[in-house]
Coordinates of C-alpha atoms in Angstrom, one line a residue:
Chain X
X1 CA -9.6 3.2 19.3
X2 CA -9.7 4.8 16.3
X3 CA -7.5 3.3 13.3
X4 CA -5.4 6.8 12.7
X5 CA -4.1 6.7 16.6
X6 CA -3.2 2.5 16.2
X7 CA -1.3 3.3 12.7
X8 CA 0.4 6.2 14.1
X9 CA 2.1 4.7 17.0
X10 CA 3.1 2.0 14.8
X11 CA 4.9 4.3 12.4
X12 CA 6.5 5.9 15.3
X13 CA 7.7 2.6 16.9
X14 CA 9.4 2.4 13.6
X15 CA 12.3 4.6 13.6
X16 CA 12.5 4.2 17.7
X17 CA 13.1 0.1 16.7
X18 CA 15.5 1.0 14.3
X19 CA 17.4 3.0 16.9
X20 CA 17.3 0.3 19.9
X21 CA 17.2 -2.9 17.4
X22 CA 20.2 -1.5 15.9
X23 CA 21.7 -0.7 19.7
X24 CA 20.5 -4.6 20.5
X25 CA 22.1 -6.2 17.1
X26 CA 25.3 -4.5 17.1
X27 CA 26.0 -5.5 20.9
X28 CA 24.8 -8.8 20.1
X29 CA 26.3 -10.4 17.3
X30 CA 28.0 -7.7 15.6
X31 CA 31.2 -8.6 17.8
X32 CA 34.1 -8.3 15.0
X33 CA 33.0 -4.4 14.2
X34 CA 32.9 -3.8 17.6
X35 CA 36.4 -5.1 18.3
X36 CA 37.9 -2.9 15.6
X37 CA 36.7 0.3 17.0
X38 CA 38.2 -1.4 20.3
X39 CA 35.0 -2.1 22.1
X40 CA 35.5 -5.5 24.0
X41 CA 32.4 -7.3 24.9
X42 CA 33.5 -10.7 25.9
X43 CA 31.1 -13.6 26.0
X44 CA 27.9 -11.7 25.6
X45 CA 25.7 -15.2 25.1
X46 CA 27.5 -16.8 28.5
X47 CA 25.2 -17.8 31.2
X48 CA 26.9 -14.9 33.4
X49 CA 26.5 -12.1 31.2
X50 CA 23.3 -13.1 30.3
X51 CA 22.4 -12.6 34.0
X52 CA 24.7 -10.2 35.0
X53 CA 22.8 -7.4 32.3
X54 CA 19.8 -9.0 33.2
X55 CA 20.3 -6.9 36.6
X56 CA 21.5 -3.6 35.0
X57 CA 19.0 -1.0 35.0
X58 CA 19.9 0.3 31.4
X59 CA 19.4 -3.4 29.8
X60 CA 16.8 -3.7 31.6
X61 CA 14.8 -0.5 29.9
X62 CA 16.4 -1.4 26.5
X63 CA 14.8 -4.7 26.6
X64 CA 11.7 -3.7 28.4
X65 CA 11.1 -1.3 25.3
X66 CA 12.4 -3.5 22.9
X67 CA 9.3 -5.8 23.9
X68 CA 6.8 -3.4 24.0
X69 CA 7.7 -2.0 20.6
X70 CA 8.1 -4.6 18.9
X71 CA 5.7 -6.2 20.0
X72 CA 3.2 -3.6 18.7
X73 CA 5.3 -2.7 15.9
X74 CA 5.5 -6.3 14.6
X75 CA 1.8 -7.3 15.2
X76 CA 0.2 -4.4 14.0
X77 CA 2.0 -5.5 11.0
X78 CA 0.6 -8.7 11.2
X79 CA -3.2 -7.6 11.7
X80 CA -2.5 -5.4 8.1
X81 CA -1.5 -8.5 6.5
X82 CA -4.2 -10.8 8.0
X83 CA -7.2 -8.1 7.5
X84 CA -5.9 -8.0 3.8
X85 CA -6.3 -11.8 3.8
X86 CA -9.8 -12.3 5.6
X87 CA -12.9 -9.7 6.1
X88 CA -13.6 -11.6 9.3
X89 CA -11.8 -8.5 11.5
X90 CA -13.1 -9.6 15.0
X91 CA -11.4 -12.7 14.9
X92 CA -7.7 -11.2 13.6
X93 CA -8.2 -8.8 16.4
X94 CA -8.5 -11.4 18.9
X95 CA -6.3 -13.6 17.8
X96 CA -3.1 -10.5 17.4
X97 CA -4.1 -9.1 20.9
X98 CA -3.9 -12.5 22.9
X99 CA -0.9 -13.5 20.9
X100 CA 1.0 -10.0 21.7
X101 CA -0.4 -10.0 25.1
X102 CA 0.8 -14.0 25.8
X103 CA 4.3 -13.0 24.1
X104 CA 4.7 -9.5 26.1
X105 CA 3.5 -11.1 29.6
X106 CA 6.3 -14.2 29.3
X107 CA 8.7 -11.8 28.2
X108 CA 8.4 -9.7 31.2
X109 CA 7.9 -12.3 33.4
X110 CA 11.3 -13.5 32.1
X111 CA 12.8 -10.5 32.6
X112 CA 11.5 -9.9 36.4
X113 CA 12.5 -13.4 37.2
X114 CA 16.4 -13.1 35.9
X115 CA 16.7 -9.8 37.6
X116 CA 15.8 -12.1 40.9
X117 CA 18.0 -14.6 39.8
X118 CA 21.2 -11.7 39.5
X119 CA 20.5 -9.8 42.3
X120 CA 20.1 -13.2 44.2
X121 CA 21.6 -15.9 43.0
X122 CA 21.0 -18.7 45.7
Chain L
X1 CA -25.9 -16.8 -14.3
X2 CA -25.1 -13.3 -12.7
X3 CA -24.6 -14.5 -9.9
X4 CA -22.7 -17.9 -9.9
X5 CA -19.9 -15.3 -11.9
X6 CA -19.7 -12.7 -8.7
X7 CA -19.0 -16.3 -7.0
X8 CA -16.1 -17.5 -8.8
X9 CA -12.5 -16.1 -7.6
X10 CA -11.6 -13.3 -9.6
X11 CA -9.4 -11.5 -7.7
X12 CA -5.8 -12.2 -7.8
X13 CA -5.3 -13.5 -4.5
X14 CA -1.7 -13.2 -2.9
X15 CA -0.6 -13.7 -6.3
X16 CA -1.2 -9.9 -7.1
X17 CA 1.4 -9.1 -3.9
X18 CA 4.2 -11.1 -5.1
X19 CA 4.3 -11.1 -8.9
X20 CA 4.5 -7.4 -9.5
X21 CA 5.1 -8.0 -13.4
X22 CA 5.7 -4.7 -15.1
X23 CA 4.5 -2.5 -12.7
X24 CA 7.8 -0.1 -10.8
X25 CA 10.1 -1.3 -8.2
X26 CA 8.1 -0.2 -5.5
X27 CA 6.1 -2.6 -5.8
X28 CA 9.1 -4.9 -5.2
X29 CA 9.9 -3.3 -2.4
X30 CA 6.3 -3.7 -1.0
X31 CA 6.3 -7.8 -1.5
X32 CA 9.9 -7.5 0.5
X33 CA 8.7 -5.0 2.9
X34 CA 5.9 -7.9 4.2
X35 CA 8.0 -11.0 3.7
X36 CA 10.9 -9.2 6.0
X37 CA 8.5 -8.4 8.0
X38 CA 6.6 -11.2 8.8
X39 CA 10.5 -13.2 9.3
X40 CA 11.1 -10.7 11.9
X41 CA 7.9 -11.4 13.9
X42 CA 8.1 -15.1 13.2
X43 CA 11.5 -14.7 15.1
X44 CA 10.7 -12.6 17.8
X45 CA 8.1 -14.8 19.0
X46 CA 11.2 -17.9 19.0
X47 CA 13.3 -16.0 20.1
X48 CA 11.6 -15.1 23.4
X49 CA 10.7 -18.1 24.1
X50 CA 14.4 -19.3 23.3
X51 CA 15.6 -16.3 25.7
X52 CA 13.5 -17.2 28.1
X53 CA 15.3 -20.6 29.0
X54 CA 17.6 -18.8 31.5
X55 CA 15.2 -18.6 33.8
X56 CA 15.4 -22.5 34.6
X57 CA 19.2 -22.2 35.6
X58 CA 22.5 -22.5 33.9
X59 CA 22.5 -26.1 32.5
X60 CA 19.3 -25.8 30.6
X61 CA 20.8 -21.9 29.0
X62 CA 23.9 -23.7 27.6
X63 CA 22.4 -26.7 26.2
X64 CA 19.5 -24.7 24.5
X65 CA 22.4 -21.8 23.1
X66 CA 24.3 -25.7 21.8
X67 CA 21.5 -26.6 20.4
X68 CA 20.6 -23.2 18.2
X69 CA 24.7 -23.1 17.6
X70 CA 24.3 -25.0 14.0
X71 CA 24.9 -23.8 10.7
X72 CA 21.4 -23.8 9.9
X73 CA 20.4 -21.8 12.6
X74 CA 23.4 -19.6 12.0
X75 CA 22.2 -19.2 8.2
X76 CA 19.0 -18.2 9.7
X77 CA 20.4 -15.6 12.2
X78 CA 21.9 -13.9 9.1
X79 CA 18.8 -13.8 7.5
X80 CA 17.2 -12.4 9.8
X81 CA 19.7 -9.8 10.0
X82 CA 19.5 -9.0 6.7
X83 CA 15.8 -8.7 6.6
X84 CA 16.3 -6.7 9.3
X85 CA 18.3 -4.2 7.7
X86 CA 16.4 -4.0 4.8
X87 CA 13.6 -3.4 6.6
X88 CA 14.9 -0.9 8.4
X89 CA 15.6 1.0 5.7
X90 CA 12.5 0.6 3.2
X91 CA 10.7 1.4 6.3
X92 CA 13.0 4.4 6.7
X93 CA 11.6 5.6 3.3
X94 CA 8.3 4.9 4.3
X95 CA 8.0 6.4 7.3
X96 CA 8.8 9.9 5.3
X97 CA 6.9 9.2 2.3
X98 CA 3.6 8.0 4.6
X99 CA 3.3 11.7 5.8
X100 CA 4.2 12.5 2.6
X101 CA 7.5 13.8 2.3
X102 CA 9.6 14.0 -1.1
X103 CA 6.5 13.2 -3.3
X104 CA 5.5 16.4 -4.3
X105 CA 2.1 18.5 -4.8
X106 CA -0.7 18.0 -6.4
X107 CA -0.4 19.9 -10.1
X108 CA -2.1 20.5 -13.1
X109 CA -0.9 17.2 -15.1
X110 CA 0.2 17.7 -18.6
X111 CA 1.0 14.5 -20.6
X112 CA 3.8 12.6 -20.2
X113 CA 2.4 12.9 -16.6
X114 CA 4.6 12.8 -13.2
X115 CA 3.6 11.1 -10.3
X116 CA 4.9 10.7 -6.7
X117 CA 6.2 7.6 -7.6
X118 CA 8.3 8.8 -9.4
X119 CA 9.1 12.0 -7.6
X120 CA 10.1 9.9 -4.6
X121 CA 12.2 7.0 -6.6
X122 CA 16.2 9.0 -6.1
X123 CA 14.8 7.9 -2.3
X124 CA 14.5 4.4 -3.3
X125 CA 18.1 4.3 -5.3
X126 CA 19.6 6.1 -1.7
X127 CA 18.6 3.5 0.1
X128 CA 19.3 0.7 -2.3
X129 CA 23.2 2.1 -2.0
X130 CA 23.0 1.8 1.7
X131 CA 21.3 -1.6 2.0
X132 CA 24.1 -2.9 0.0
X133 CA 26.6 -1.2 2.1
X134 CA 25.0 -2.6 5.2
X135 CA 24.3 -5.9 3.7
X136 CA 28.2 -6.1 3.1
X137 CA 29.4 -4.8 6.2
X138 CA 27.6 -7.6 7.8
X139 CA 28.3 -10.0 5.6
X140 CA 32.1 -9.7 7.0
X141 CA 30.9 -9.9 10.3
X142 CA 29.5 -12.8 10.2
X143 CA 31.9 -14.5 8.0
X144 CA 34.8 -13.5 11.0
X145 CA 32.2 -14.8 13.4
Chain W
X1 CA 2.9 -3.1 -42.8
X2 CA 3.7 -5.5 -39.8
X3 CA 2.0 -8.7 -39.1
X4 CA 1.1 -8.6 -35.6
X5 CA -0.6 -11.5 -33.4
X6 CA -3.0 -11.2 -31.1
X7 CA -3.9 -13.0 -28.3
X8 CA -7.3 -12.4 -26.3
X9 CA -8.8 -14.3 -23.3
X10 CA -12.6 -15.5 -24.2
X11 CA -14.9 -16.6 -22.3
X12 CA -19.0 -16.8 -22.4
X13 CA -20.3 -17.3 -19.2
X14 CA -23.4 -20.1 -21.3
X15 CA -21.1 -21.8 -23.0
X16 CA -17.6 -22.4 -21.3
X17 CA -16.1 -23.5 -17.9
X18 CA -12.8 -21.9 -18.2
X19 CA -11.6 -18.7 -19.5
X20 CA -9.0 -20.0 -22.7
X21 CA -6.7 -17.8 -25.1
X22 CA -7.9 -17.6 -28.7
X23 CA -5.5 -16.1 -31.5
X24 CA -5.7 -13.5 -34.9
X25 CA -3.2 -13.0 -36.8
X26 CA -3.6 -9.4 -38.8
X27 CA -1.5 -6.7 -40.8
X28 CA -1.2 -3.5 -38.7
X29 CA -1.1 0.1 -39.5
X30 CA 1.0 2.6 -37.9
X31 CA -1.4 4.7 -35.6
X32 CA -3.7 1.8 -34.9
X33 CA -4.9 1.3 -31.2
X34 CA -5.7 -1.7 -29.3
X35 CA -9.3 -0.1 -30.0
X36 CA -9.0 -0.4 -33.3
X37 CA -8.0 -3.6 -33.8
X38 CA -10.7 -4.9 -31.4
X39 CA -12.6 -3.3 -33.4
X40 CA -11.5 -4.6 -36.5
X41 CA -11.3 -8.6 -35.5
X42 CA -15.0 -7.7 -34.1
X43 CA -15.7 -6.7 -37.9
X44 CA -13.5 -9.1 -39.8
X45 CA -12.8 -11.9 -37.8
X46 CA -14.9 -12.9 -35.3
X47 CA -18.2 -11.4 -34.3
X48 CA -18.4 -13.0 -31.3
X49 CA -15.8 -11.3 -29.6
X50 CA -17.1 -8.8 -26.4
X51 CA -15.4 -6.0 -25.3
X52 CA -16.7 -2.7 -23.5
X53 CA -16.0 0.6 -25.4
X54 CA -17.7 4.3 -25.8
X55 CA -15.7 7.1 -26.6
X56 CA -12.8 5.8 -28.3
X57 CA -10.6 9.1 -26.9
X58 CA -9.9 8.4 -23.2
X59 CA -12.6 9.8 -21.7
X60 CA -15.5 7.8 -20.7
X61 CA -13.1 4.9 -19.3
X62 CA -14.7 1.9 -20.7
X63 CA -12.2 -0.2 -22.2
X64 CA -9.8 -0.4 -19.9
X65 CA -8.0 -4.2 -20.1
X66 CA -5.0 -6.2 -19.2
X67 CA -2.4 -5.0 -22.4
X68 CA 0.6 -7.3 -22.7
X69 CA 0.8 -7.3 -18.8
X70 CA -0.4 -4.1 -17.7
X71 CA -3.5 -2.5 -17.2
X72 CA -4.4 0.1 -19.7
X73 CA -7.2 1.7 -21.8
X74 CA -7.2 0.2 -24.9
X75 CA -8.3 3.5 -26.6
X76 CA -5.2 5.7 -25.3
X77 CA -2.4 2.6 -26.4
X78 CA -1.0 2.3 -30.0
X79 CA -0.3 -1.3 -30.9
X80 CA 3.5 -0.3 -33.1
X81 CA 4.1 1.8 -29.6
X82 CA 4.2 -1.6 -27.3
X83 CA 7.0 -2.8 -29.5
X84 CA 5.8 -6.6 -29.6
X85 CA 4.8 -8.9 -32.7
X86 CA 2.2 -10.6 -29.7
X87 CA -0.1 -8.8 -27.7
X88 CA -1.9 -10.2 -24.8
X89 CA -4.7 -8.8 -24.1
X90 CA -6.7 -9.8 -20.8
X91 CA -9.6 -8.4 -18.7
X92 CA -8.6 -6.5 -15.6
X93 CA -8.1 -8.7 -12.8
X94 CA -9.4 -7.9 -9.5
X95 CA -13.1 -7.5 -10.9
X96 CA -15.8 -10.2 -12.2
X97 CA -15.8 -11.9 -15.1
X98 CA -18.8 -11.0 -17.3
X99 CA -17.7 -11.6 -20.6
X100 CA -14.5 -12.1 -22.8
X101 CA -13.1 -8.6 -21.9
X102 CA -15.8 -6.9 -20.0
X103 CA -15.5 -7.0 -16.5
X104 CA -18.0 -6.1 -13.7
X105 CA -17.7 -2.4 -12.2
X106 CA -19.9 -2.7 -9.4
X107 CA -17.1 -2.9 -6.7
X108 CA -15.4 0.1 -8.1
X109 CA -18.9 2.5 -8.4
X110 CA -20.0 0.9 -4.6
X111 CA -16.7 1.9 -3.4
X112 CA -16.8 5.2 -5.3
X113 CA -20.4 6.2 -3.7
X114 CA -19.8 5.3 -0.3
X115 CA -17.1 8.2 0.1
X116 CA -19.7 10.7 -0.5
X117 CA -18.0 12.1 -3.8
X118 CA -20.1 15.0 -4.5
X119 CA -19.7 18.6 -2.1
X120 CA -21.9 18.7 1.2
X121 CA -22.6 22.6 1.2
X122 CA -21.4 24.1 4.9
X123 CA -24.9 24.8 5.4
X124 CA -28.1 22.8 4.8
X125 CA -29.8 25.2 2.6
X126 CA -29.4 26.0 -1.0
X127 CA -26.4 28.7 -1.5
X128 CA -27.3 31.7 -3.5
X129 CA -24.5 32.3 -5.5
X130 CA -21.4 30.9 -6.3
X131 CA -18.4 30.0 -3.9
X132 CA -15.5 32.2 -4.4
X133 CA -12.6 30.2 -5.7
X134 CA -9.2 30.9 -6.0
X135 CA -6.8 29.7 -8.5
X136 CA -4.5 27.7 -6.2
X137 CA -7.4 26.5 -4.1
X138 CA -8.3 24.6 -7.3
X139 CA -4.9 23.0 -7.8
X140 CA -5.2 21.4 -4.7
X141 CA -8.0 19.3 -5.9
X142 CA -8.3 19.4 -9.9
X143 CA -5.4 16.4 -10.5
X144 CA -7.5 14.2 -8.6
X145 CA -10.8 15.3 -10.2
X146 CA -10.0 13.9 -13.7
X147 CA -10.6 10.4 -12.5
X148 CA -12.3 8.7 -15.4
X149 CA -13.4 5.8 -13.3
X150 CA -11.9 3.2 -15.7
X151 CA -10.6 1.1 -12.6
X152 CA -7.3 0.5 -13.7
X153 CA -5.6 1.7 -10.1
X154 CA -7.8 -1.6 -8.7
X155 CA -6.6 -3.6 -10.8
X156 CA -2.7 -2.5 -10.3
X157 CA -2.9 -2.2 -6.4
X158 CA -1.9 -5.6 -4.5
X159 CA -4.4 -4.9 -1.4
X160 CA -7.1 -4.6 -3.7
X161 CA -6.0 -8.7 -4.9
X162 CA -7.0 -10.0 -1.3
X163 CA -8.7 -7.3 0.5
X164 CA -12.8 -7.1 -1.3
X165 CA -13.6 -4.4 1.3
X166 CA -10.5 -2.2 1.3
X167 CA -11.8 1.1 -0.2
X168 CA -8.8 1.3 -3.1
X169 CA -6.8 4.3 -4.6
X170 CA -10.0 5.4 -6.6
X171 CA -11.9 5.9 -3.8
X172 CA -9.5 7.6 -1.8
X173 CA -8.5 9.7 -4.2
X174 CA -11.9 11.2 -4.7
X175 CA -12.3 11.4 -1.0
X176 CA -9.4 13.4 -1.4
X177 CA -10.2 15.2 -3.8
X178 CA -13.5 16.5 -1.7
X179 CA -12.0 17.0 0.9
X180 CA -9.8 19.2 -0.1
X181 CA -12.0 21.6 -2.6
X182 CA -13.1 24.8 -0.4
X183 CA -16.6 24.2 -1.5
X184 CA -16.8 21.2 0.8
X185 CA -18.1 20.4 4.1
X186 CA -17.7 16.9 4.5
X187 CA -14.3 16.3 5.8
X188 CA -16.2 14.7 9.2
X189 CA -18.9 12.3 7.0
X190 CA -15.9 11.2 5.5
X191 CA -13.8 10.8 8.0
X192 CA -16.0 7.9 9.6
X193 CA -15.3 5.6 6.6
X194 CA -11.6 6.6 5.6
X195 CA -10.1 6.3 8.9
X196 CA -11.3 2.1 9.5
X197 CA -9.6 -0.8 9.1
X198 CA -10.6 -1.2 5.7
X199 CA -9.8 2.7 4.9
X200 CA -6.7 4.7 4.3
X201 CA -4.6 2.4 6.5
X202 CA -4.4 -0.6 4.2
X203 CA -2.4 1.7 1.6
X204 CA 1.3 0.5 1.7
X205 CA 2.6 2.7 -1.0
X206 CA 3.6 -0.2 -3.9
X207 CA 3.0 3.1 -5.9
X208 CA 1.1 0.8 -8.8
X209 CA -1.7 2.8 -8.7
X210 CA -0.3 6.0 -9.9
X211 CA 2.2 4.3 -12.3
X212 CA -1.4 2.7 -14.1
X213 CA -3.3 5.6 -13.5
X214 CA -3.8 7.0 -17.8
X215 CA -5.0 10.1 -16.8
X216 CA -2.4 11.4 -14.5
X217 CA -4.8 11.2 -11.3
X218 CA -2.0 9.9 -8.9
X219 CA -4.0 7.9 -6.4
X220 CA -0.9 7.1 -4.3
X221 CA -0.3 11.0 -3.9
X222 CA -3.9 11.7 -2.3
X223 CA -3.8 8.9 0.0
X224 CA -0.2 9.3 1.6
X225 CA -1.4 13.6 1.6
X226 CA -4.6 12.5 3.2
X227 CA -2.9 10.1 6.0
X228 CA -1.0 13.3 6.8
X229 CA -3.9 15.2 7.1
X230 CA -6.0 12.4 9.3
X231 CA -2.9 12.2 11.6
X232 CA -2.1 16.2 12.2
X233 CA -5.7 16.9 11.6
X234 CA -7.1 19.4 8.7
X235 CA -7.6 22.7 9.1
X236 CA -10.3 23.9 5.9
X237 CA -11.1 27.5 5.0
X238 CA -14.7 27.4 3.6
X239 CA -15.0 29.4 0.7
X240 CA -17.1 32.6 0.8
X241 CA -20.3 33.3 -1.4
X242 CA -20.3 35.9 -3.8
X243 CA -21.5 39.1 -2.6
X244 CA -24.3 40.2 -4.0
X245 CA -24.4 42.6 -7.0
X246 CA -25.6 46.0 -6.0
X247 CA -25.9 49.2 -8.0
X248 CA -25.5 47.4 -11.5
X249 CA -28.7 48.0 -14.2
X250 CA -29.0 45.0 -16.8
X251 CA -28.1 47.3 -20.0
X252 CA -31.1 48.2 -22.3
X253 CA -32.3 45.0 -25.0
X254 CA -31.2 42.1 -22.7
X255 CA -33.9 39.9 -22.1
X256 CA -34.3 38.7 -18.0
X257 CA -33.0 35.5 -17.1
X258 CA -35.5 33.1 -16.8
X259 CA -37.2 31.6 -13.5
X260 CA -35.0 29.2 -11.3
X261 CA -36.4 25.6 -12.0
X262 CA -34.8 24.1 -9.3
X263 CA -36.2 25.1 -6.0

């Protein structure tokens, strides 16, 4: 593919990642702001809740995306930084596509497998 | 002779990223930019494979979330929130001046010259107000942790 | 008149392993340039000293150097106006060592030539009279044409420290400038080598480059104009020939032009 089309998706994962990181962050860890505009969210890091959103369609998208994104996002980065460091391009682009693809295939196998373990808990 | 020269290392290496001497702030932001960054991937890649414990049952979820539950790692979460944030926002900035927003036309110059560097740098003080902002707000969330 | 010390890098390539520091200590006039006082220790002081220098006005680009930190042209910077009893002067970084100050161009000129920097006429043959321009056709393109080649936006931008085969803000620019200018047909040709990995895409805007930049060319401002331009694609009005004069008789005592030599 030609270099304009790779760049340009990475600069539009940017503001999307801002969007859904922020979305991820604030729900995560951001728990005493949350509180004072009144939103509870309990034990977010409990084995339950863990599960339990793992079977909820909407975290299941948000953290679908969040993968894919930034994913690409992040290792596009990575490939500007390492073909700034070394002319040998082949080997950077091997290296960042079977890292992103090891890292996006045990994501979503991680994903498809607590959505079993929710919806199925035995 | 001419040859054994082109040999030797000349150029500045990743020294000319981080030491940006006298040159404008930008480049400051540009050495940050790639540090926060690289942190960001660095931690995505633990922290799937950290996430990805709960797929071997309850016991092995809780002792992994024990383990990472450490000052330390703490520290590190905040960094990485932080890098986050700035990153966010320099990319922000970037993401308009890339497609070149806010930095102008090309012009006849006439001395002292303007460049887009400079067109674009009230951009750079904006978001320097609201990294701080950000940076604070978060601090006090994760001091009342 | 101030005492001023100067510090300068030698280094002969036959004689010594490492590049060291040598000093000169030397009254100062107001008005002087780095130039000039090159030029004086190279007349007073030591002999020996090697430095690259033409038109002493800022316009051949030959002695740009490392000033006190910062690349300049030593012609264009007036010692009293740096404000410092030492100045440190360095070769550009980013480039080969040849000599004391003089540094090899080649990267900068191979880069320059392999974005075509000249105008590919729309049509193979010959045109046979001049493109129409217009005023604000020209502005698009006439910043960027002042580049003096002095390769001080190489020297400033941080890619250019790792990456040897990044293209740079020089070359860029003049791609830019082409590209632009209604004269021009070779936004595809160019396209090919601005839009690799080693192209456009390895600009991160540190903004160096136009801050260095003595002649106002703005590298940084072509490049993030021409990413727009790669992404949304360009749409280029080809300027039209000059009709051709009809009905107008040469008044009387004016000799004829003489024959075309170039065929």
């Amino acid at each position: 593919m030609r270099e304009s089309r790779l760049w340009l998706i990475f600069l539009l994962c940017g503001p999307l990642l801002i969007f859904l990181l922020g979305i991820h962050l604030i729900f995560m860890h951001m728990n005493t702001i949350l509180d004072f505009f009144g939103i509870k969210t309990g034990q977010v890091l409990a084995y339950n809740s863990v599960i339990q959103r793992a079977t909820e369609l909407k975290w299941l998208v948000l953290y679908f995306t969040l993968l894919l994104l930034g994913l690409y996002h992040g290792l596009y980065g990575l490939r500007s930084v390492l073909l700034e460091l070394t002319p040998r391009e082949k080997v950077v682009n091997r290296f960042v596509l079977v890292l992103g693809l090891l890292l996006f295939f045990s994501g979503t196998y991680v994903l498809m497998k607590s959505y079993m373990i929710g919806i199925n808990p035995s | 002779m001419r040859e054994t020269l082109i040999k030797q290392r000349y150029r500045l290496g990743t020294k000319g990223w981080f030491y940006a001497g006298r040159y404008g702030i930008e480049r400051y932001l540009y050495i940050f930019h790639r540090i926060s960054g690289l942190g960001i991937i660095l931690y995505l890649s633990l922290h799937i494979i950290l996430t990805s414990t709960r797929i071997f049952g309850q016991g092995i979820w809780v002792a992994s979330m024990e383990m990472v539950d450490k000052p330390i790692f703490k520290f590190g979460e905040y960094l990485v929130v932080a890098a986050f944030i700035y990153h966010a926002l320099n990319g922000l900035r970037l993401f308009f001046i890339e497609l070149s927003f806010f930095i102008g036309k090309p012009s006849r110059q006439d001395y002292p010259y303007t460049t887009s560097v400079k067109r674009q740098r009230p951009f750079v003080y904006l978001t320097m107000i609201a990294l701080l902002c950000l940076l604070v707000i978060m601090s006090v969330d994760f001091y009342f942790i | 008149m101030p005492l001023l010390t100067f510090k300068i890098q030698r280094f002969d390539p036959e004689k010594d392993k490492e590049p060291y520091m040598q000093e000169f200590t030397f009254e100062v006039e107001k008005g002087l340039t780095i130039l000039d006082c090159l030029n004086y220790i190279k007349e007073n002081l030591d002999a020996t000293l090697s430095y690259r220098a033409s038109c002493r006005m800022g316009i051949c680009g030959s002695c740009a150097m490392l000033i006190n930190d910062y690349p300049r042209l030593a012609c264009e910077t007036q010692v009293l106006v740096l404000g410092k009893t030492l100045i440190e002067i360095k070769p550009l970084p980013n480039y080969p060592l040849v000599k004391d100050l003089i540094v090899d161009l080649t990267p900068l000129f191979a880069k320059h030539r392999a974005v075509k920097p000249y105008v590919i006429h729309p049509d193979e043959r010959q045109p046979e009279k001049e493109f129409i321009q217009t005023n604000q056709e020209q502005t698009k393109y006439l910043q960027f044409a002042y580049c003096l080649k002095c390769g001080i936006c190489l020297a400033a931008c941080p890619t250019v420290a790792t990456a040897d085969n990044f293209l740079g803000p020089q070359a860029l620019a003049q791609a830019y400038r082409y590209n632009s200018d209604t004269r021009d047909n070779g936004l595809k040709d160019r396209e090919k080598i601005i839009d690799s990995s080693y192209g456009l895409w390895r600009c991160h805007m540190a903004g160096a480059c136009a801050e260095a930049c003595p002649k106002g060319v703005d590298p940084a401002l072509a490049i993030q104009l021409m990413k727009k331009e790669t992404i949304l694609g360009k749409k280029k009005n080809i300027a039209p020939l000059a009709l051709p004069l009809v009905g107008v008789e040469p008044r009387p005592g004016i000799p004829k032009a003489p024959e075309r030599t170039v065929k």
